[in-house]
XYZ file of C-alpha atoms in Angstrom:
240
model
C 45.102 71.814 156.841
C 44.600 73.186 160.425
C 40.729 74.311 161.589
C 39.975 77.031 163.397
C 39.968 77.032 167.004
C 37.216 75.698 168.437
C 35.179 75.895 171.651
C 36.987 78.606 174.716
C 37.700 75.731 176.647
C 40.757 73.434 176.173
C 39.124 70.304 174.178
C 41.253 68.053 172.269
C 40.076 66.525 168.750
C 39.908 62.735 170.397
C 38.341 63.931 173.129
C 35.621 65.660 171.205
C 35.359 63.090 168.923
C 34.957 60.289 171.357
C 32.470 62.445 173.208
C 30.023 62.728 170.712
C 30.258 59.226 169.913
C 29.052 58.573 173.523
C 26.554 61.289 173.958
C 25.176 59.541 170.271
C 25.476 55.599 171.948
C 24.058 56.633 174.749
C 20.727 58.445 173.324
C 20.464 55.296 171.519
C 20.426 53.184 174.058
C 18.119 55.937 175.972
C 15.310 55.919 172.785
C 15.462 51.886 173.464
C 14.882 51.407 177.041
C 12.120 54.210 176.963
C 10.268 53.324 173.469
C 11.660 49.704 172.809
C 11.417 48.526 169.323
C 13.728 50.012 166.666
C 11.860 53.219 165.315
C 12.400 55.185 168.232
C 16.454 54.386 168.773
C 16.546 54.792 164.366
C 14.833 58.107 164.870
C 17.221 59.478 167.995
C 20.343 58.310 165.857
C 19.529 60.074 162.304
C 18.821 63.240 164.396
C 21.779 62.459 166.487
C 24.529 61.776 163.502
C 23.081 64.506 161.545
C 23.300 67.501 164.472
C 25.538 66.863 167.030
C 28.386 67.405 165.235
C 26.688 70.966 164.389
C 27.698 72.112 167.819
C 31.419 71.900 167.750
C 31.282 72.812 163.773
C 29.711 76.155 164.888
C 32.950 76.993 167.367
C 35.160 76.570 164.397
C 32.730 78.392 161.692
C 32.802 74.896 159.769
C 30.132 73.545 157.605
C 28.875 70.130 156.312
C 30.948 70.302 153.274
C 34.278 70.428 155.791
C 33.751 67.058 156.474
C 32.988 65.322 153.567
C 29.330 66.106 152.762
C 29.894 67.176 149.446
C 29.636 66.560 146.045
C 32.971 67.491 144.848
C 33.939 64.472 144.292
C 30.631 62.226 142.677
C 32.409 61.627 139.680
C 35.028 59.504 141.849
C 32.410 58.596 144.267
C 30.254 56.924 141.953
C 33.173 54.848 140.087
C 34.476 53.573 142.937
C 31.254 52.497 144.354
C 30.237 50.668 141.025
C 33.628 49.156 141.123
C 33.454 47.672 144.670
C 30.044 46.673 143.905
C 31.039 44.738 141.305
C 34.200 43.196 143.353
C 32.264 42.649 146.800
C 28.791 41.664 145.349
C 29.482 38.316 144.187
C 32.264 37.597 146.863
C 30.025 38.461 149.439
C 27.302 36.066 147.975
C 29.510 33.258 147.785
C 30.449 33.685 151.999
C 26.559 34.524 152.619
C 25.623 31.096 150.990
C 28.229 29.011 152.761
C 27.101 30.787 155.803
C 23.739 29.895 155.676
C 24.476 26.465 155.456
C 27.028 26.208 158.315
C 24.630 27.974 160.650
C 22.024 24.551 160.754
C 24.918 22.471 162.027
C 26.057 24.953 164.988
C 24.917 24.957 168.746
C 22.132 27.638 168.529
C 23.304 29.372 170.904
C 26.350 30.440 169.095
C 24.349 30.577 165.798
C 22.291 33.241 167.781
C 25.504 35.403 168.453
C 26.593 35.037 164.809
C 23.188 35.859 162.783
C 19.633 37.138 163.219
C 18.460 34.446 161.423
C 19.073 30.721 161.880
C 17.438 27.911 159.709
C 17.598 25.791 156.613
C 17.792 28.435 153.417
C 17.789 27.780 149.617
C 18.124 31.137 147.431
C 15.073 31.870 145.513
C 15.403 35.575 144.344
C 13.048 38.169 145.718
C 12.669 41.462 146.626
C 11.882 42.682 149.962
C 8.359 43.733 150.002
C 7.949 47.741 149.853
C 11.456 47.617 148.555
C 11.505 51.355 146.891
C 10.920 52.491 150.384
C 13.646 50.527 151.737
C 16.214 52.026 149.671
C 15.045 55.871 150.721
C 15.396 54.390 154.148
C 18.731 53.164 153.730
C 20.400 55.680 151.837
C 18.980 58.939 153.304
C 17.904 57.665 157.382
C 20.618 55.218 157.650
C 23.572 55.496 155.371
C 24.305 59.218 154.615
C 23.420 60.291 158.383
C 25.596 57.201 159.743
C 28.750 58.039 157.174
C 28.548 61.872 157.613
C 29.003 60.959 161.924
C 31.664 58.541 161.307
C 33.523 58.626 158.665
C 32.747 62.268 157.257
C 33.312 64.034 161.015
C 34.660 60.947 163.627
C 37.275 60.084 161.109
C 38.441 63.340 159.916
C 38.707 64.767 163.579
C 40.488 61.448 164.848
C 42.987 62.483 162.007
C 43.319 65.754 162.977
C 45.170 64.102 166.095
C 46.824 61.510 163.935
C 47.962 62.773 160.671
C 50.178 59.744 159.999
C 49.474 56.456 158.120
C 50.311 54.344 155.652
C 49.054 55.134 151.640
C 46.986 51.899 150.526
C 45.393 52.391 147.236
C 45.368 55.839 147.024
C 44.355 56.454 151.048
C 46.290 57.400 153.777
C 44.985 54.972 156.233
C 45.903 55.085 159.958
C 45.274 55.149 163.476
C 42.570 57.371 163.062
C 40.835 54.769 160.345
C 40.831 51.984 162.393
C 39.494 53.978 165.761
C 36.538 54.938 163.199
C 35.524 51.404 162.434
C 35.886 50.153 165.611
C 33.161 53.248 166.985
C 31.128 52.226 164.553
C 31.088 48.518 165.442
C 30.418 49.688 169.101
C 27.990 51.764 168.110
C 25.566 48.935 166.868
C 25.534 47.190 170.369
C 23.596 50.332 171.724
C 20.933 48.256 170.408
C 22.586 44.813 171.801
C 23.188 41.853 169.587
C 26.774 40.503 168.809
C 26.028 39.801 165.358
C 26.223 43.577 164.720
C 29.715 43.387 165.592
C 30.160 42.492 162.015
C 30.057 45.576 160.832
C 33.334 46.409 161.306
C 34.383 44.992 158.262
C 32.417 46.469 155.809
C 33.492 49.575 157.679
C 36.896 49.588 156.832
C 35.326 49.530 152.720
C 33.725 52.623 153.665
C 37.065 54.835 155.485
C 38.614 53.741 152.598
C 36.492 55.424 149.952
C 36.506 58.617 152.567
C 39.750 58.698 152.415
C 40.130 58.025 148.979
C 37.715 60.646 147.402
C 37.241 63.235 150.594
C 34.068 63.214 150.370
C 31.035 60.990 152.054
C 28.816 60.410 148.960
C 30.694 56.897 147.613
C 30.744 55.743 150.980
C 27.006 56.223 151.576
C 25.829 55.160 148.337
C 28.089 52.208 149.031
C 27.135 51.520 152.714
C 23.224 51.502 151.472
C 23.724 49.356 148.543
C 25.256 46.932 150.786
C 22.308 47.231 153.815
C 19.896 46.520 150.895
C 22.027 43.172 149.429
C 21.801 42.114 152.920
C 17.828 42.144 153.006
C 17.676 40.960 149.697
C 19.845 37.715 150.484
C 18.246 37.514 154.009
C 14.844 37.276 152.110
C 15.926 35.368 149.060
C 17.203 32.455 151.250
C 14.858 32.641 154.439
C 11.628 34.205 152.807
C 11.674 37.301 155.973
């Protein structure tokens, strides 16, 4: 389905796409040379993700529900993120315990590009202290903000330019998919450390769902669940 025309000047839907991205990366990187730390660049980013795509919405009399933040959908959204739960949970454990015991036996230099954390780890279950506010954290400051910028509104205007792509599972997947998880990867060196480079995989779980369902919600859930299995391995093997 078309939109609306947008802003009276001639802007294409890559080029506002990709400029929003920036202005977002670089108030990022902005909040981090001026406060340091990570509260300040989190801050500048929820605001960012959540509002700047406000502006061009407005042009085209769009809302949030245009690009995915809906609930439409939660029946779908919620099955498929119990069902990749279930699939990448224990898979995911598996590569995170082999991991850990590579990362001893590397130069530490490289183990410093690959993970935040290097050392001898055994897995003693535990949860993160304050853990019930880590999961309001993740899902509402992190993941819904992060998957309404990228997938819900980076994604669906990147497809706006290019429609085609090949159906896998259910989603048309294309150029536009893999433009979104490579933004987002980029997007986590505003704050720089290679090991956030990673994120590109798990990225490519959550255009799929988008694609899949339309909506933003599995995605989210899914993208939080997976921040918090992170922290709970990170401080199940290491103890921090």
């Amino acid at each position: 389905m078309s939109r609306p025309p947008g802003p009276p000047w001639k802007v294409s839907a890559v080029q506002e796409a990709l400029g929003l991205w920036a202005l977002g990366f670089l108030g990022i990187i902005g909040a981090f040379l001026v406060a340091g730390g990570t509260s300040g660049p989190k801050l500048v980013a929820t605001v960012g993700f959540l509002y700047l795509p406000l502006i061009p919405m407005r042009w085209r009399d769009e809302d949030y529900r245009d690009y995915g933040l809906t609930l439409r959908a939660w029946k779908e959204d919620l099955r498929l993120f119990l069902l990749l739960s279930l699939i990448v949970g224990p898979l995911f454990f598996v590569g995170f315990a082999g991991f850990v015991q590579l990362t001893p036996h590397l130069p530490v230099a490289l183990a410093r590009h690959l993970t935040p954390i290097v050392g001898e780890g055994h897995f003693q279950p535990r949860l993160p202290p304050r853990f019930g506010e880590w999961v309001i954290d993740q899902l509402f400051v992190v993941a819904l903000p992060e998957e309404f910028f990228y997938r819900g509104y980076i994604q669906a205007r990147l497809r706006d330019a290019w429609p085609q792509g090949r159906v896998v599972l259910g989603a048309r997947l294309g150029r536009a998919f893999w433009v979104t998880a490579l933004l987002f990867a980029l997007g986590h060196l505003a704050i720089f450390q290679t090991w956030r480079l990673a994120v590109f995989f798990p990225a490519l779980l959550f255009g799929w769902m988008r694609e899949r369902t339309g909506t933003v919600i599995g995605s989210a859930l899914f993208h939080a669940a997976c921040n918090l299995y992170v922290r709970f391995l990170e401080v199940s093997f290491f103890g921090q």
